[in-house]
C-alpha cells in the first residue's frame, strides 16, 4: 500500500447511542491535539472516522454504504486516497471482516482503543493497514486530552460495558465487562466541562446506574452519591443520567430524585417487553411487576417525573397475546417518550438461534401499533404540561427570527421567542403542545 501525506483535516461521524456521541467528541479532541482540524462544511476531509453502532443490522450496513460513498466522492487529482477509520462497536465485532470486505478502510479501532488513534494514523499514513480492538477500559480515559470548549449540554461517560447478557444484545461482547470510571476522574472531568461552558451534564453508561466508586474519603458510593457531589458544582445547573437498568435502580438513587434539585425529573428505564415469559427469555432479570414497583417508588418521591423506555417487538417466540401485554404496560405507565425497535438477530447472541423467529411483516405491524400507542402517550404528556412554569436551557437558535430552542426539565423540546443567549436558563410558561415540541412564552419579572 502507498504512503499518503499525514491528514490535515478530519471528520468524525457517530452513529447510534449517546455513548458513541461522547466517544466521537473525545476522538475529535484527540485529533485536534495532533494539529488536525475539522474539515469545513461541504469539503472532503483527509481523514474520516466512522464511529459505528452494531445494535441492529441496519446500523452496521450503513457503515459499508458510507465507506462506498466516501470512496466514490473522492475527487482529488493527486493520486491519493481517503484515510478511512472504522471505530465503534462494528469495528469491535467485525474488524477482520471490514478489513477483508472494504480495502479502502485503513484503520479499525474498537471502542476501548481509540486513544491510540494518533499512532494508528501515523502507521496508516506510512502505508500500513492497522487494527486495534484491545479492551483496556480505564487506560483509554487516562490517555485522552482534557476537555475543550463544549456547548451548554455535555455528556460524561461514567460507566462502560455490561455484564447483564440480555439474550438479544451485542453490548457485552462489543463493549466488554461492566467498568466504572474512578470517582476522582469523573469529578475532575465534570468540573472541566462546566469550566468549558456546560450547564447540564448527562452521565452516560450502558448501565449507568451500576456505577460505583470510592469517594474522596474512601467510602464506596453509588450513582446517587456521585450525583449528590456533582450537584455541589456551583455553575452546573442540571444533571441527567442514561441508560439505567431496572435491577440497578437503588433506593438511594430513587431518593435522589426526590431531594436533589439539580437532578432533572426524567427517567429513562428500558423495560423491553410487557410480558414475563418474554422478559425471562430475554434474560432481563426483572418482571413487569418489579418494574412497575420501581416506577411507583419514583413517582412517590417525584410525582411529575417524565418516564421513558426502550421496547423490542418481535422477540423470538413472542405471540400476539404477549405483544398485547406490552401495549397494556404502555397504557399503564403513560410514557413521556420512548424508543421502540424491531428485534434484530445479532450474530453470536443466544436469541439469534432461538426457535420462533418472527416474520418481518408481523414485526412491522406490531411496531406500528406500539408506536401509535407511544405517540398518543407522548402527546398526552405534552398536553398535560401546558400551563406549567419551568426553566428552559437554551441550546440553539430556531428557524424563525428571534426564536430559540431548548429543553424543559422533562426533556421536551421547547421553542420560544425572546432576547436570550445559548446557555441561558430562561423561566417560561409552556403554552401549546405538539407531538414533538412545545411552544412557550417567557415569564417576566422572575
Ligand atoms: N442497557 C440498556 C438496557 O438494559 O435496557 C440498553 C442499552 S442498548 C445499547 C439500547 C437499546 O437497544 C435496548 O434497550 C434495546 O431496546 C435495543 N436493542 C438492543 N439489542 C437489540 C436487538 N438485537 N434488536 C433490537 N433492539 C435491540
Ligand atoms: Fe444490552 Fe442493556 Fe441488556 Fe446490557 S442490560 S445486555 S446493554 S440491553
Coordinates of C-alpha atoms and ligand atoms in Angstrom, one line a residue:
X1 CA 0.0 0.0 0.0
X2 CA 1.2 3.5 -0.8
X3 CA 2.0 6.0 1.9
X4 CA 0.0 9.2 2.0
X5 CA 0.6 12.7 3.4
X6 CA -0.4 12.9 7.1
X7 CA -4.0 14.2 7.3
X8 CA -4.6 17.9 7.9
X9 CA -8.4 17.7 8.2
X10 CA -10.8 15.2 9.8
X11 CA -14.5 14.4 10.1
X12 CA -15.9 12.1 12.8
X13 CA -19.3 10.7 12.0
X14 CA -21.0 9.0 15.0
X15 CA -23.9 6.6 14.7
X16 CA -26.1 5.1 17.4
X17 CA -26.2 5.8 21.1
X18 CA -25.1 8.8 23.2
X19 CA -22.1 6.9 24.3
X20 CA -20.9 6.9 20.7
X21 CA -21.5 10.7 20.5
X22 CA -19.4 11.1 23.6
X23 CA -16.6 8.9 22.1
X24 CA -16.8 10.9 18.9
X25 CA -16.3 14.1 20.8
X26 CA -13.3 12.6 22.6
X27 CA -11.8 11.4 19.3
X28 CA -12.3 14.9 17.8
X29 CA -10.4 16.4 20.8
X30 CA -7.6 13.8 20.3
X31 CA -7.3 14.6 16.6
X32 CA -7.3 18.4 17.4
X33 CA -4.4 17.7 19.8
X34 CA -2.5 16.3 16.9
X35 CA -3.0 19.5 14.9
X36 CA -5.6 18.0 12.6
X37 CA -8.6 20.4 12.2
X38 CA -12.3 19.7 11.4
X39 CA -13.0 19.7 7.7
X40 CA -15.0 22.8 6.7
X41 CA -18.7 22.1 6.0
X42 CA -19.2 20.8 2.4
X43 CA -15.5 19.9 1.9
X44 CA -13.9 16.4 1.9
X45 CA -11.9 15.5 4.9
X46 CA -8.4 13.9 4.6
X47 CA -9.3 11.6 7.4
X48 CA -12.9 10.2 8.1
X49 CA -13.7 8.3 11.3
X50 CA -16.9 6.3 11.1
X51 CA -17.8 5.7 14.7
X52 CA -20.2 2.8 14.3
X53 CA -23.1 1.1 16.1
X54 CA -23.8 -2.6 16.0
X55 CA -27.0 -2.8 17.9
X56 CA -29.2 -3.5 14.8
X57 CA -28.4 -4.9 11.4
X58 CA -29.3 -1.6 9.6
X59 CA -26.8 0.3 11.8
X60 CA -24.0 -1.9 10.6
X61 CA -25.0 -1.9 6.9
X62 CA -24.9 2.0 6.9
X63 CA -21.2 1.8 7.6
X64 CA -20.5 -0.1 4.3
X65 CA -22.6 2.3 2.3
X66 CA -20.8 5.3 3.9
X67 CA -17.4 3.8 3.0
X68 CA -18.6 3.3 -0.6
X69 CA -19.8 6.9 -0.8
X70 CA -16.6 8.4 0.6
X71 CA -14.5 6.4 -2.0
X72 CA -16.8 7.3 -4.9
X73 CA -16.9 11.0 -4.0
X74 CA -13.1 11.3 -3.6
X75 CA -12.1 13.6 -6.4
X76 CA -8.6 14.7 -5.7
X77 CA -6.4 14.6 -8.7
X78 CA -3.2 13.9 -6.8
X79 CA -3.5 10.1 -6.9
X80 CA -4.2 10.0 -3.1
X81 CA -7.0 8.0 -1.4
X82 CA -9.0 9.0 1.7
X83 CA -7.8 7.8 5.1
X84 CA -10.8 6.0 6.5
X85 CA -11.0 4.7 10.0
X86 CA -13.9 2.5 11.3
X87 CA -14.4 2.9 15.1
X88 CA -17.1 1.8 17.5
X89 CA -18.9 -1.4 18.0
X90 CA -19.0 -2.7 14.4
X91 CA -15.2 -2.3 14.4
X92 CA -15.0 -4.3 17.6
X93 CA -17.4 -7.1 16.4
X94 CA -16.4 -7.3 12.7
X95 CA -12.9 -5.8 12.5
X96 CA -11.4 -8.6 10.3
X97 CA -14.5 -8.8 8.1
X98 CA -14.3 -5.0 7.5
X99 CA -10.6 -5.2 6.5
X100 CA -11.4 -8.0 4.1
X101 CA -14.6 -6.5 2.7
X102 CA -13.6 -2.9 2.4
X103 CA -10.0 -2.4 1.2
X104 CA -10.5 1.4 1.4
X105 CA -10.5 1.1 5.2
X106 CA -7.0 1.8 6.6
X107 CA -7.8 1.6 10.3
X108 CA -10.1 -0.4 12.5
X109 CA -10.3 0.7 16.1
X110 CA -12.5 -0.6 18.9
X111 CA -14.4 1.5 21.4
X112 CA -11.8 0.8 24.2
X113 CA -8.7 1.5 22.0
X114 CA -9.4 4.9 20.3
X115 CA -6.9 6.7 22.5
X116 CA -4.3 5.0 20.2
X117 CA -5.7 6.7 17.1
X118 CA -2.7 9.2 16.7
X119 CA -0.2 6.3 16.3
X120 CA -2.6 4.4 14.1
X121 CA -2.9 7.4 11.8
X122 CA 0.9 7.6 11.6
X123 CA 1.1 3.9 10.7
X124 CA -1.7 4.2 8.1
X125 CA -0.1 7.3 6.5
X126 CA 3.1 5.2 6.2
X127 CA 1.1 2.7 4.1
X128 CA 0.1 0.1 6.8
X129 CA -3.5 -1.1 7.4
X130 CA -3.9 -1.3 11.2
X131 CA -6.4 -2.9 13.6
X132 CA -6.7 -2.3 17.3
X133 CA -9.6 -3.9 19.2
X134 CA -8.0 -4.4 22.6
X135 CA -10.2 -3.7 25.6
X136 CA -8.2 -1.9 28.4
X137 CA -11.1 0.3 29.5
X138 CA -9.5 2.7 32.0
X139 CA -6.2 3.5 30.3
X140 CA -8.2 4.9 27.4
X141 CA -9.6 7.7 29.6
X142 CA -6.3 8.4 31.2
X143 CA -4.7 8.8 27.8
X144 CA -7.3 11.3 26.4
X145 CA -6.6 15.0 26.4
X146 CA -8.5 17.4 28.7
X147 CA -12.0 18.5 27.7
X148 CA -12.2 21.6 25.4
X149 CA -15.0 24.1 24.8
X150 CA -18.4 22.4 24.9
X151 CA -21.9 23.6 24.4
X152 CA -24.4 24.1 27.3
X153 CA -25.2 20.4 27.4
X154 CA -22.5 17.8 27.7
X155 CA -22.1 14.1 28.0
X156 CA -19.9 12.4 30.5
X157 CA -19.3 8.6 30.3
X158 CA -19.1 7.3 33.8
X159 CA -19.5 3.6 33.2
X160 CA -18.9 1.3 30.2
X161 CA -19.7 -2.3 29.3
X162 CA -22.3 -4.7 30.5
X163 CA -22.5 -7.9 32.5
X164 CA -26.2 -8.5 32.1
X165 CA -26.2 -10.5 28.9
X166 CA -29.7 -9.9 27.7
X167 CA -30.1 -12.7 25.1
X168 CA -30.7 -10.3 22.1
X169 CA -27.9 -7.8 22.8
X170 CA -24.3 -7.4 21.5
X171 CA -23.1 -4.8 24.0
X172 CA -21.5 -7.3 26.5
X173 CA -19.4 -8.6 23.5
X174 CA -18.6 -5.3 21.8
X175 CA -18.1 -3.0 24.9
X176 CA -16.9 -5.7 27.3
X177 CA -17.5 -6.2 31.0
X178 CA -19.0 -3.5 33.3
X179 CA -16.3 -1.0 34.3
X180 CA -16.9 2.1 36.4
X181 CA -14.6 5.1 35.8
X182 CA -12.9 6.3 39.1
X183 CA -14.7 8.9 41.1
X184 CA -11.8 11.5 41.1
X185 CA -11.5 11.4 37.3
X186 CA -15.2 12.0 36.9
X187 CA -15.4 14.9 39.4
X188 CA -12.4 16.4 37.6
X189 CA -13.9 15.9 34.1
X190 CA -17.3 17.3 35.2
X191 CA -15.6 20.5 36.6
X192 CA -13.6 20.9 33.3
X193 CA -16.9 20.5 31.3
X194 CA -18.5 23.2 33.5
X195 CA -15.4 25.5 33.2
X196 CA -15.7 24.9 29.4
X197 CA -19.3 26.1 29.3
X198 CA -21.5 23.1 30.2
X199 CA -24.6 23.9 32.3
X200 CA -26.1 20.5 32.0
X201 CA -24.3 17.2 32.2
X202 CA -25.8 13.9 31.2
X203 CA -24.0 10.9 32.9
X204 CA -23.7 8.1 30.5
X205 CA -23.3 4.3 30.7
X206 CA -24.7 1.2 29.1
X207 CA -25.9 0.5 32.7
X208 CA -25.2 3.9 34.2
X209 CA -26.9 3.2 37.5
X210 CA -24.5 0.2 38.0
X211 CA -21.8 2.9 38.5
X212 CA -19.9 2.5 41.8
X213 CA -16.7 4.0 43.2
X214 CA -14.8 5.2 46.2
X215 CA -15.3 8.8 47.1
X216 CA -12.5 11.1 48.4
X217 CA -13.0 9.8 51.9
X218 CA -12.5 6.2 50.6
X219 CA -16.2 5.3 51.1
X220 CA -18.0 3.2 48.5
X221 CA -20.8 5.2 46.8
X222 CA -23.2 4.6 44.0
X223 CA -24.5 6.8 41.2
X224 CA -26.7 8.7 43.7
X225 CA -23.6 9.6 45.7
X226 CA -21.9 10.8 42.6
X227 CA -24.9 12.9 41.6
X228 CA -25.1 14.5 45.0
X229 CA -21.4 15.5 44.7
X230 CA -21.8 16.8 41.2
X231 CA -24.8 18.9 42.4
X232 CA -22.3 20.9 44.6
X233 CA -20.5 22.3 41.5
X234 CA -21.8 25.9 41.6
X235 CA -22.3 26.6 37.8
X236 CA -23.7 23.2 37.0
X237 CA -27.5 23.7 36.8
X238 CA -28.8 20.3 35.6
X239 CA -27.9 16.7 35.9
X240 CA -29.3 13.8 33.9
X241 CA -28.3 10.1 33.5
X242 CA -28.9 7.4 31.0
X243 CA -29.4 4.4 30.4
X244 CA -30.4 2.7 33.6
X245 CA -31.3 -0.9 34.2
X246 CA -34.3 -1.7 36.4
X247 CA -32.1 -4.1 38.6
X248 CA -29.7 -1.3 39.5
X249 CA -32.4 1.2 40.4
X250 CA -31.4 1.5 44.1
X251 CA -33.4 3.2 46.9
X252 CA -30.7 5.8 47.2
X253 CA -31.0 6.7 43.5
X254 CA -34.8 6.9 43.8
X255 CA -34.4 9.1 46.9
X256 CA -32.1 11.5 44.9
X257 CA -34.9 12.1 42.5
X258 CA -36.9 13.5 45.5
X259 CA -34.3 15.7 47.1
X260 CA -31.5 16.7 44.6
X261 CA -33.0 19.8 42.9
X262 CA -30.4 19.7 40.0
X263 CA -31.4 16.1 39.1
X264 CA -33.9 16.6 36.3
X265 CA -37.4 14.9 36.6
X266 CA -36.7 12.4 33.8
X267 CA -36.0 8.7 34.0
X268 CA -35.1 6.5 31.0
X269 CA -35.7 3.0 32.3
X270 CA -36.0 0.4 29.5
X271 CA -38.4 -2.5 30.0
X272 CA -38.2 -4.0 26.5
X273 CA -41.5 -6.0 26.8
X274 CA -44.6 -6.2 28.9
X275 CA -44.8 -10.0 29.4
X276 CA -42.9 -12.0 32.0
X277 CA -42.3 -15.0 29.8
X278 CA -40.7 -12.8 27.1
X279 CA -38.7 -11.0 29.7
X280 CA -37.4 -14.3 31.1
X281 CA -36.5 -15.4 27.5
X282 CA -34.7 -12.1 27.1
X283 CA -32.8 -12.7 30.4
X284 CA -33.9 -9.3 31.6
X285 CA -33.9 -10.4 35.3
X286 CA -36.9 -8.1 36.2
X287 CA -40.6 -8.8 35.8
X288 CA -43.4 -6.5 34.8
X289 CA -44.5 -6.1 38.4
X290 CA -41.0 -5.4 39.8
X291 CA -40.6 -2.8 37.0
X292 CA -43.9 -1.2 37.9
X293 CA -43.0 -1.2 41.6
X294 CA -39.8 0.8 40.8
X295 CA -41.9 3.4 38.9
X296 CA -44.3 3.7 41.8
X297 CA -41.5 4.4 44.2
X298 CA -40.0 7.0 41.8
X299 CA -43.4 8.7 41.4
X300 CA -43.9 8.7 45.1
X301 CA -40.8 11.0 45.6
X302 CA -41.1 12.9 42.3
X303 CA -44.8 12.9 41.1
X304 CA -44.0 14.9 38.0
X305 CA -41.3 12.5 36.7
X306 CA -41.3 12.0 32.9
X307 CA -40.8 8.4 32.1
X308 CA -39.1 6.9 29.1
X309 CA -38.1 3.4 28.0
X310 CA -36.9 1.1 25.2
X311 CA -39.1 -1.6 23.7
X312 CA -38.3 -4.5 21.3
X313 CA -41.1 -6.0 19.3
X314 CA -41.0 -9.5 17.7
X315 CA -38.5 -11.1 20.1
X316 CA -38.3 -14.8 19.0
X317 CA -41.5 -16.7 20.1
X318 CA -43.5 -13.5 21.1
X319 CA -47.1 -14.3 20.5
X320 CA -49.9 -11.8 19.6
X321 CA -51.2 -12.0 23.2
X322 CA -47.7 -11.5 24.7
X323 CA -47.3 -8.5 22.4
X324 CA -50.6 -7.1 23.6
X325 CA -49.3 -7.3 27.2
X326 CA -46.7 -4.7 26.0
X327 CA -49.4 -2.4 24.8
X328 CA -51.2 -2.8 28.1
X329 CA -48.0 -1.9 30.0
X330 CA -47.6 1.2 27.8
X331 CA -51.1 2.3 28.7
X332 CA -50.5 1.7 32.4
X333 CA -47.3 3.7 32.6
X334 CA -48.1 6.6 30.3
X335 CA -44.6 7.3 29.0
X336 CA -43.5 10.8 28.1
X337 CA -41.2 9.5 25.2
X338 CA -39.7 6.1 24.2
X339 CA -37.6 4.3 21.7
X340 CA -39.0 1.2 20.1
X341 CA -37.3 -1.3 17.8
X342 CA -38.0 -4.4 15.7
X343 CA -36.0 -7.3 17.1
X344 CA -32.8 -7.7 15.0
X345 CA -30.9 -11.0 15.3
X346 CA -27.3 -10.3 16.3
X347 CA -24.8 -12.9 15.3
X348 CA -23.3 -14.6 18.4
X349 CA -26.2 -13.7 20.7
X350 CA -28.4 -16.6 22.2
X351 CA -31.6 -15.2 20.8
X352 CA -30.3 -15.3 17.2
X353 CA -30.5 -19.1 17.4
X354 CA -33.8 -19.3 19.2
X355 CA -36.8 -21.0 17.5
X356 CA -39.8 -19.0 16.6
X357 CA -38.1 -16.1 14.8
X358 CA -40.9 -13.7 13.9
X359 CA -41.8 -12.8 10.2
X360 CA -40.8 -9.2 9.2
X361 CA -44.4 -8.3 8.3
X362 CA -45.6 -9.3 11.8
X363 CA -42.8 -7.2 13.4
X364 CA -43.8 -4.2 11.1
X365 CA -47.4 -4.4 12.2
X366 CA -46.5 -4.7 15.9
X367 CA -44.1 -1.8 15.7
X368 CA -46.7 0.4 14.1
X369 CA -49.3 -0.4 16.8
X370 CA -46.7 0.1 19.6
X371 CA -45.5 3.4 18.1
X372 CA -49.1 4.6 17.7
X373 CA -49.7 4.0 21.4
X374 CA -46.4 5.6 22.4
X375 CA -47.1 8.7 20.3
X376 CA -50.5 9.0 21.9
X377 CA -49.0 9.0 25.3
X378 CA -46.2 11.4 24.3
X379 CA -48.9 13.8 23.0
X380 CA -50.9 13.4 26.2
X381 CA -47.8 14.1 28.4
X382 CA -47.0 17.2 26.4
X383 CA -50.7 18.4 26.6
X384 CA -50.7 17.9 30.3
X385 CA -47.6 20.1 30.6
X386 CA -49.4 23.1 29.1
X387 CA -49.6 25.9 31.7
X388 CA -46.6 24.6 33.7
X389 CA -44.0 27.2 34.7
X390 CA -40.4 25.9 34.3
X391 CA -37.0 26.8 33.1
X392 CA -35.6 26.1 29.6
X393 CA -31.9 25.6 29.0
X394 CA -31.3 27.4 25.7
X395 CA -29.3 25.1 23.3
X396 CA -29.6 26.9 19.9
X397 CA -31.3 29.3 17.6
X398 CA -34.6 28.2 16.0
X399 CA -35.6 28.5 12.3
X400 CA -37.5 31.8 12.8
X401 CA -36.1 35.2 13.5
X402 CA -35.6 35.6 17.3
X403 CA -36.7 32.1 18.0
X404 CA -34.7 29.9 20.4
X405 CA -34.7 26.1 21.2
X406 CA -34.0 24.4 24.4
X407 CA -35.2 21.6 26.7
X408 CA -37.6 21.6 29.6
X409 CA -36.7 19.8 32.8
X410 CA -38.8 16.9 31.4
X411 CA -36.6 16.7 28.3
X412 CA -39.2 18.2 26.0
X413 CA -38.0 20.4 23.1
X414 CA -39.3 23.9 23.8
X415 CA -39.3 26.9 21.4
X416 CA -39.9 30.5 22.2
X417 CA -39.1 34.0 21.1
X418 CA -37.0 36.2 23.4
X419 CA -33.8 38.1 23.7
X420 CA -31.6 35.4 25.2
X421 CA -28.4 33.5 24.5
X422 CA -27.2 29.9 24.3
X423 CA -26.6 28.6 27.8
X424 CA -29.2 30.8 29.5
X425 CA -31.7 29.2 31.8
X426 CA -34.9 31.0 30.9
X427 CA -38.1 31.0 33.0
X428 CA -41.0 30.2 30.8
X429 CA -44.6 29.1 30.8
X430 CA -45.4 26.2 28.5
X431 CA -48.2 27.4 26.1
X432 CA -49.1 24.9 23.4
X433 CA -48.2 21.3 22.9
X434 CA -47.3 19.5 19.7
X435 CA -46.3 15.8 19.4
X436 CA -42.6 16.6 19.4
X437 CA -42.2 20.1 20.8
X438 CA -43.9 22.7 22.9
X439 CA -44.1 26.5 22.4
X440 CA -43.5 28.7 25.4
X441 CA -43.6 32.3 26.5
X442 CA -41.0 33.9 28.7
X443 CA -42.2 34.8 32.2
X444 CA -41.2 38.3 33.0
X445 CA -40.2 39.7 36.4
X446 CA -38.9 36.3 37.7
Ligands
LIG1 N1 -28.6 -1.1 28.9 C1 -29.9 -0.7 28.4 C2 -31.0 -1.7 29.0 O1 -30.7 -2.6 29.6 O2 -32.1 -1.6 28.6 C3 -30.0 -0.5 27.0 C4 -28.8 -0.3 26.1 S1 -29.0 -0.9 24.5 C5 -27.5 -0.4 23.9 C6 -30.2 0.2 23.8 C7 -31.5 -0.5 23.3 O3 -31.3 -1.1 22.0 C8 -32.0 -1.6 24.2 O4 -32.7 -1.1 25.3 C9 -32.9 -2.3 23.2 O5 -34.2 -1.8 23.3 C10 -32.3 -2.1 21.9 N2 -31.7 -3.3 21.4 C11 -30.6 -4.0 21.8 N3 -30.4 -5.1 21.1 C12 -31.3 -5.2 20.2 C13 -31.6 -6.1 19.1 N4 -30.9 -7.2 18.9 N5 -32.7 -5.8 18.4 C14 -33.5 -4.7 18.6 N6 -33.2 -3.8 19.5 C15 -32.2 -4.0 20.3
LIG2 FE1 -27.7 -4.9 26.4 FE2 -28.7 -3.3 28.2 FE3 -29.1 -5.9 28.3 FE4 -26.7 -4.9 28.8 S1 -28.5 -4.6 30.0 S2 -27.1 -6.7 27.6 S3 -26.6 -3.2 27.4 S4 -29.8 -4.4 26.7

